[in-house]
Tab-separated table of C-alpha atoms and ligand atoms in Angstrom:
chain	number	residue	atom	x	y	z
K	1	MET	CA	-16.409	2.985	0.256
K	2	THR	CA	-17.399	3.541	-3.354
K	3	GLN	CA	-19.405	6.555	-2.233
K	4	VAL	CA	-16.591	7.969	-0.139
K	5	LEU	CA	-14.070	7.257	-2.859
K	6	SER	CA	-16.140	9.015	-5.461
K	7	ASP	CA	-15.108	12.198	-3.626
K	8	ARG	CA	-11.887	11.746	-5.549
K	9	SER	CA	-13.245	10.630	-8.902
K	10	VAL	CA	-10.606	10.964	-11.611
K	11	SER	CA	-11.098	12.465	-15.031
K	12	GLN	CA	-10.701	10.443	-18.202
K	13	THR	CA	-7.344	12.098	-18.950
K	14	GLN	CA	-6.016	11.394	-15.475
K	15	ALA	CA	-7.057	7.750	-15.801
K	16	THR	CA	-4.569	7.136	-18.613
K	17	GLN	CA	-1.682	8.915	-16.879
K	18	SER	CA	1.129	7.268	-14.990
K	19	ILE	CA	0.620	7.621	-11.269
K	20	ILE	CA	4.053	6.173	-10.448
K	21	GLN	CA	7.231	6.490	-12.485
K	22	LEU	CA	10.749	5.337	-11.723
K	23	ARG	CA	13.482	6.429	-14.112
K	24	ASN	CA	16.883	4.711	-13.817
K	25	VAL	CA	16.497	4.468	-10.054
K	26	SER	CA	19.327	3.038	-7.975
K	27	LYS	CA	19.528	2.768	-4.214
K	28	LEU	CA	22.801	2.282	-2.395
K	29	TYR	CA	22.463	2.142	1.406
K	30	ARG	CA	25.156	3.799	3.524
K	31	ASN	CA	26.516	0.412	4.597
K	32	GLY	CA	27.288	-0.399	0.960
K	33	SER	CA	24.205	-2.583	0.213
K	34	GLN	CA	23.166	-2.009	-3.386
K	35	ALA	CA	19.399	-2.570	-3.019
K	36	LEU	CA	18.214	-1.367	-6.454
K	37	ILE	CA	20.037	-0.947	-9.764
K	38	GLU	CA	18.709	1.234	-12.601
K	39	VAL	CA	15.067	0.354	-12.098
K	40	ASN	CA	12.490	1.697	-14.555
K	41	LEU	CA	8.788	1.350	-13.841
K	42	ASP	CA	5.564	2.937	-15.052
K	43	VAL	CA	2.348	2.303	-13.164
K	44	LYS	CA	-0.846	3.743	-14.619
K	45	ARG	CA	-3.715	5.057	-12.534
K	46	GLY	CA	-5.975	2.119	-11.649
K	47	ASP	CA	-3.339	-0.599	-12.226
K	48	PHE	CA	-2.858	-3.607	-9.942
K	49	LEU	CA	0.777	-4.710	-9.969
K	50	PHE	CA	2.558	-7.546	-8.183
K	51	ILE	CA	6.243	-7.209	-7.364
K	52	THR	CA	7.860	-10.542	-6.667
K	53	GLY	CA	11.379	-11.762	-5.997
K	54	PRO	CA	13.436	-13.502	-3.335
K	55	SER	CA	13.999	-12.091	0.132
K	56	GLY	CA	16.625	-9.347	0.104
K	57	SER	CA	16.134	-8.576	-3.600
K	58	GLY	CA	14.951	-4.970	-3.075
K	59	LYS	CA	11.108	-5.136	-2.960
K	60	SER	CA	10.640	-3.271	0.340
K	61	THR	CA	13.241	-0.714	-0.660
K	62	LEU	CA	11.271	0.031	-3.801
K	63	LEU	CA	8.077	0.640	-1.788
K	64	LYS	CA	10.010	2.788	0.712
K	65	LEU	CA	11.189	4.986	-2.154
K	66	LEU	CA	7.556	5.439	-3.212
K	67	TYR	CA	6.356	6.687	0.177
K	68	GLY	CA	9.483	8.672	0.866
K	69	GLU	CA	10.922	6.660	3.738
K	70	GLU	CA	14.122	6.215	1.741
K	71	ARG	CA	15.547	8.348	-1.037
K	72	ALA	CA	16.941	7.182	-4.365
K	73	SER	CA	20.721	7.485	-4.681
K	74	GLN	CA	20.284	8.024	-8.431
K	75	GLY	CA	17.415	8.474	-10.859
K	76	GLU	CA	13.964	9.952	-10.430
K	77	VAL	CA	10.894	8.765	-8.500
K	78	VAL	CA	7.600	10.483	-9.370
K	79	VAL	CA	4.438	9.693	-7.397
K	80	ASP	CA	1.096	11.291	-8.226
K	81	GLN	CA	2.931	14.031	-10.140
K	82	ASP	CA	5.358	14.849	-7.324
K	83	SER	CA	9.061	14.187	-7.796
K	84	LEU	CA	10.272	12.803	-4.478
K	85	ALA	CA	13.883	13.952	-4.592
K	86	LYS	CA	13.233	17.355	-3.067
K	87	LEU	CA	9.999	16.681	-1.205
K	88	ARG	CA	10.316	17.527	2.497
K	89	GLY	CA	8.160	18.555	5.455
K	90	ASP	CA	4.552	19.457	4.699
K	91	ARG	CA	4.764	18.519	1.038
K	92	LEU	CA	6.051	15.050	1.926
K	93	SER	CA	3.289	14.625	4.555
K	94	HIS	CA	0.770	15.676	1.951
K	95	LEU	CA	2.059	13.033	-0.471
K	96	ARG	CA	1.967	10.363	2.249
K	97	ARG	CA	-1.715	11.094	2.804
K	98	ARG	CA	-2.263	10.012	-0.785
K	99	ILE	CA	-0.668	6.620	-0.118
K	100	GLY	CA	-2.141	3.858	2.048
K	101	ILE	CA	0.359	1.317	3.347
K	102	VAL	CA	-0.120	-2.246	4.564
K	103	PHE	CA	2.712	-4.192	6.213
K	104	GLN	CA	3.302	-7.892	6.755
K	105	ASP	CA	3.137	-7.485	10.564
K	106	TYR	CA	-0.038	-5.299	10.595
K	107	LYS	CA	1.437	-2.654	12.970
K	108	LEU	CA	-1.785	-2.196	14.964
K	109	ILE	CA	-1.788	-0.385	18.322
K	110	PRO	CA	-2.353	-3.168	20.904
K	111	ARG	CA	-4.454	-1.302	23.503
K	112	ARG	CA	-6.745	0.354	20.999
K	113	THR	CA	-9.909	-1.102	19.501
K	114	VAL	CA	-10.391	-1.793	15.823
K	115	THR	CA	-12.352	1.464	15.485
K	116	GLU	CA	-9.657	3.440	17.292
K	117	ASN	CA	-6.873	1.872	15.223
K	118	ILE	CA	-8.619	2.753	11.979
K	119	SER	CA	-9.642	6.285	12.939
K	120	PHE	CA	-6.403	7.281	14.682
K	121	VAL	CA	-4.813	8.768	11.552
K	122	LEU	CA	-7.946	10.765	10.756
K	123	TRP	CA	-7.990	12.221	14.299
K	124	ALA	CA	-4.339	13.154	13.893
K	125	GLN	CA	-5.159	14.887	10.610
K	126	GLY	CA	-7.906	16.959	12.264
K	127	TYR	CA	-10.997	15.336	10.740
K	128	THR	CA	-14.262	16.026	12.600
K	129	ARG	CA	-16.007	13.280	14.573
K	130	LYS	CA	-18.827	13.282	12.014
K	131	GLU	CA	-16.458	12.892	9.070
K	132	ILE	CA	-14.547	10.119	10.840
K	133	HIS	CA	-17.820	8.246	11.422
K	134	ARG	CA	-18.803	8.739	7.767
K	135	ARG	CA	-15.520	7.184	6.637
K	136	LEU	CA	-15.221	4.465	9.266
K	137	GLN	CA	-18.360	2.472	8.428
K	138	PRO	CA	-17.620	1.875	4.728
K	139	ALA	CA	-13.971	1.048	5.515
K	140	LEU	CA	-15.051	-1.581	8.079
K	141	LYS	CA	-17.639	-2.941	5.684
K	142	MET	CA	-15.110	-3.190	2.859
K	143	VAL	CA	-12.951	-5.550	4.950
K	144	GLY	CA	-15.947	-7.407	6.454
K	145	LEU	CA	-15.254	-6.423	10.060
K	146	THR	CA	-18.234	-4.276	11.058
K	147	HIS	CA	-19.044	-6.801	13.806
K	148	LYS	CA	-15.507	-6.564	15.256
K	149	ALA	CA	-15.417	-2.777	15.565
K	150	ASP	CA	-15.022	-2.812	19.366
K	151	CYS	CA	-12.524	-5.678	19.603
K	152	PHE	CA	-8.870	-5.291	20.493
K	153	PRO	CA	-6.202	-6.634	18.104
K	154	GLU	CA	-5.346	-9.554	20.421
K	155	GLU	CA	-8.966	-10.735	20.128
K	156	LEU	CA	-8.622	-11.101	16.350
K	157	SER	CA	-7.059	-13.727	14.086
K	158	GLY	CA	-4.038	-12.802	11.960
K	159	GLY	CA	-6.238	-12.514	8.886
K	160	GLU	CA	-8.645	-10.196	10.699
K	161	GLN	CA	-5.781	-8.046	11.988
K	162	GLN	CA	-4.473	-7.684	8.457
K	163	ARG	CA	-7.955	-6.664	7.296
K	164	VAL	CA	-8.014	-3.976	10.031
K	165	SER	CA	-4.710	-2.684	8.737
K	166	ILE	CA	-6.175	-2.524	5.214
K	167	ALA	CA	-9.164	-0.546	6.536
K	168	ARG	CA	-6.750	1.833	8.272
K	169	ALA	CA	-4.788	2.233	5.039
K	170	ILE	CA	-7.842	3.166	2.960
K	171	VAL	CA	-9.980	5.157	5.404
K	172	GLY	CA	-8.352	8.390	4.190
K	173	THR	CA	-9.337	7.403	0.591
K	174	PRO	CA	-5.834	7.436	-0.886
K	175	PRO	CA	-5.489	6.936	-4.659
K	176	ILE	CA	-2.553	4.553	-4.089
K	177	LEU	CA	-2.286	1.480	-1.865
K	178	LEU	CA	1.093	-0.182	-1.244
K	179	ALA	CA	1.136	-3.586	0.452
K	180	ASP	CA	4.494	-5.029	1.519
K	181	GLU	CA	4.182	-8.837	1.829
K	182	PRO	CA	0.622	-8.443	3.195
K	183	THR	CA	0.066	-12.216	3.221
K	184	GLY	CA	3.499	-13.137	4.612
K	185	ASN	CA	2.102	-14.269	7.990
K	186	LEU	CA	-1.161	-15.769	6.738
K	187	ASP	CA	-2.364	-19.221	5.693
K	188	PRO	CA	-3.575	-19.722	2.089
K	189	ASP	CA	-7.277	-19.072	2.860
K	190	ASN	CA	-6.619	-15.820	4.710
K	191	SER	CA	-4.071	-14.786	2.088
K	192	TRP	CA	-6.619	-15.184	-0.657
K	193	GLN	CA	-9.197	-13.219	1.355
K	194	VAL	CA	-6.709	-10.345	1.670
K	195	ILE	CA	-5.962	-10.430	-2.068
K	196	LYS	CA	-9.700	-10.425	-2.833
K	197	ILE	CA	-10.120	-7.257	-0.741
K	198	LEU	CA	-7.179	-5.625	-2.538
K	199	LYS	CA	-8.772	-6.574	-5.877
K	200	LYS	CA	-12.071	-5.036	-4.769
K	201	LEU	CA	-10.281	-1.809	-3.828
K	202	ASN	CA	-8.593	-1.814	-7.212
K	203	GLN	CA	-11.972	-2.216	-8.907
K	204	ILE	CA	-13.178	1.000	-7.300
K	205	GLY	CA	-10.206	2.891	-8.700
K	206	ILE	CA	-7.333	2.554	-6.237
K	207	THR	CA	-3.920	1.838	-7.774
K	208	VAL	CA	-2.564	-1.192	-5.909
K	209	ILE	CA	1.026	-2.442	-5.672
K	210	VAL	CA	1.660	-5.654	-3.749
K	211	THR	CA	4.984	-7.304	-2.994
K	212	THR	CA	4.918	-11.049	-2.401
K	213	HIS	CA	7.058	-14.108	-2.885
K	214	ASP	CA	3.949	-16.337	-2.993
K	215	GLU	CA	3.820	-17.427	-6.619
K	216	SER	CA	0.605	-19.446	-6.259
K	217	LEU	CA	-1.196	-16.280	-5.166
K	218	ILE	CA	0.157	-14.425	-8.178
K	219	ARG	CA	-1.009	-17.167	-10.563
K	220	LEU	CA	-4.503	-17.153	-9.049
K	221	SER	CA	-4.799	-13.381	-9.271
K	222	ASN	CA	-4.225	-12.731	-12.964
K	223	HIS	CA	-2.531	-9.314	-12.651
K	224	PRO	CA	0.716	-8.013	-14.186
K	225	VAL	CA	3.885	-9.038	-12.380
K	226	VAL	CA	7.400	-7.656	-12.256
K	227	GLN	CA	10.248	-9.445	-10.583
K	228	ILE	CA	13.215	-7.982	-8.722
K	229	ARG	CA	16.361	-10.087	-8.563
K	230	ASN	CA	19.513	-8.704	-6.960
K	231	GLY	CA	18.163	-5.164	-7.271
K	232	ARG	CA	17.294	-5.382	-10.976
K	233	MET	CA	13.734	-5.409	-12.270
K	234	TYR	CA	12.408	-7.848	-14.879
K	235	SER	CA	8.916	-8.261	-16.332
K	236	VAL	CA	7.347	-11.689	-15.925
K	237	ASN	CA	4.692	-13.650	-17.783
K	238	TYR	CA	2.694	-16.227	-15.843
R	1	LIG	P1	13.187	-7.454	0.125
R	1	LIG	O1	12.080	-6.558	0.496
R	1	LIG	O2	13.105	-7.960	-1.282
R	1	LIG	O3	13.407	-8.567	1.116
R	1	LIG	P2	14.918	-5.226	0.878
R	1	LIG	O4	14.517	-4.091	0.034
R	1	LIG	O5	14.443	-5.261	2.292
R	1	LIG	O6	14.546	-6.594	0.123
R	1	LIG	O7	16.514	-5.315	0.898
R	1	LIG	C1	17.322	-5.203	-0.275
R	1	LIG	C2	18.794	-5.141	0.148
R	1	LIG	O8	19.052	-3.933	0.826
R	1	LIG	C3	19.233	-6.263	1.087
R	1	LIG	O9	20.549	-6.612	0.777
R	1	LIG	C4	19.142	-5.616	2.452
R	1	LIG	O10	20.044	-6.200	3.340
R	1	LIG	C5	19.524	-4.181	2.159
R	1	LIG	N1	18.867	-3.218	3.061
R	1	LIG	C6	17.546	-3.043	3.255
R	1	LIG	N2	17.300	-2.043	4.124
R	1	LIG	C7	18.516	-1.567	4.490
R	1	LIG	C8	18.949	-0.512	5.370
R	1	LIG	N3	18.068	0.251	6.037
R	1	LIG	N4	20.279	-0.317	5.503
R	1	LIG	C9	21.154	-1.058	4.822
R	1	LIG	N5	20.833	-2.046	3.971
R	1	LIG	C10	19.526	-2.315	3.810
């Protein structure tokens, strides 16, 4: 993965820049739910940030604003130098390719093997067979699942399925990885394994943002934490 990722090595100047900025961002859903209120956030390239807070506090909404699934009602969201307010069509697709996403429920395709699940997005983006193979092996190795390449999701444990979804998220070598409650369905051992993989990805330069309400995991991890409560963001010291 390190080798593949070095394709995107960042310059010294880029390394100190913000890769994600939220300026006075509020999100009011059409049904009247006020999910976020005047949120400000600066994430630097190469950071690893935890977002914590109770269920319904606005964590998923914040991630959705970052990958353009929802739009801010007020304020500005800037991701990898693109302001999301006016991003549509091809330019939005292009931004999404720079963001890997991991969900709590894995979202794997049931009748496809591990290899097929991971390479599907690359096929869809028109990568050659050779390039897909070049990317697949390091992604599988990174999550420790080389030996499960031909298995179907139902033949894997929850922890293994989540690791497949991480491999799928990073196989396109995005500079940003967003993980929405990635350990929500896992026991403590598997949760820690997932966090260790996310830490490893961060060490090779990927900016990682993880939402979780598991405070023991946060304490073990030793990374900066912000908390969202009732749509407002607070910084936290553990
Ligand atoms: P969390 O991820 O912290 O559980 P969410 O971001 O999912 O919180 O939700 C924040 C608030 O926004 C909640 O009150 C939730 O009901 C509301 N909400 C989330 N998604 C939608 C939606 N698509 N339409 C309307 N309200 C929503």
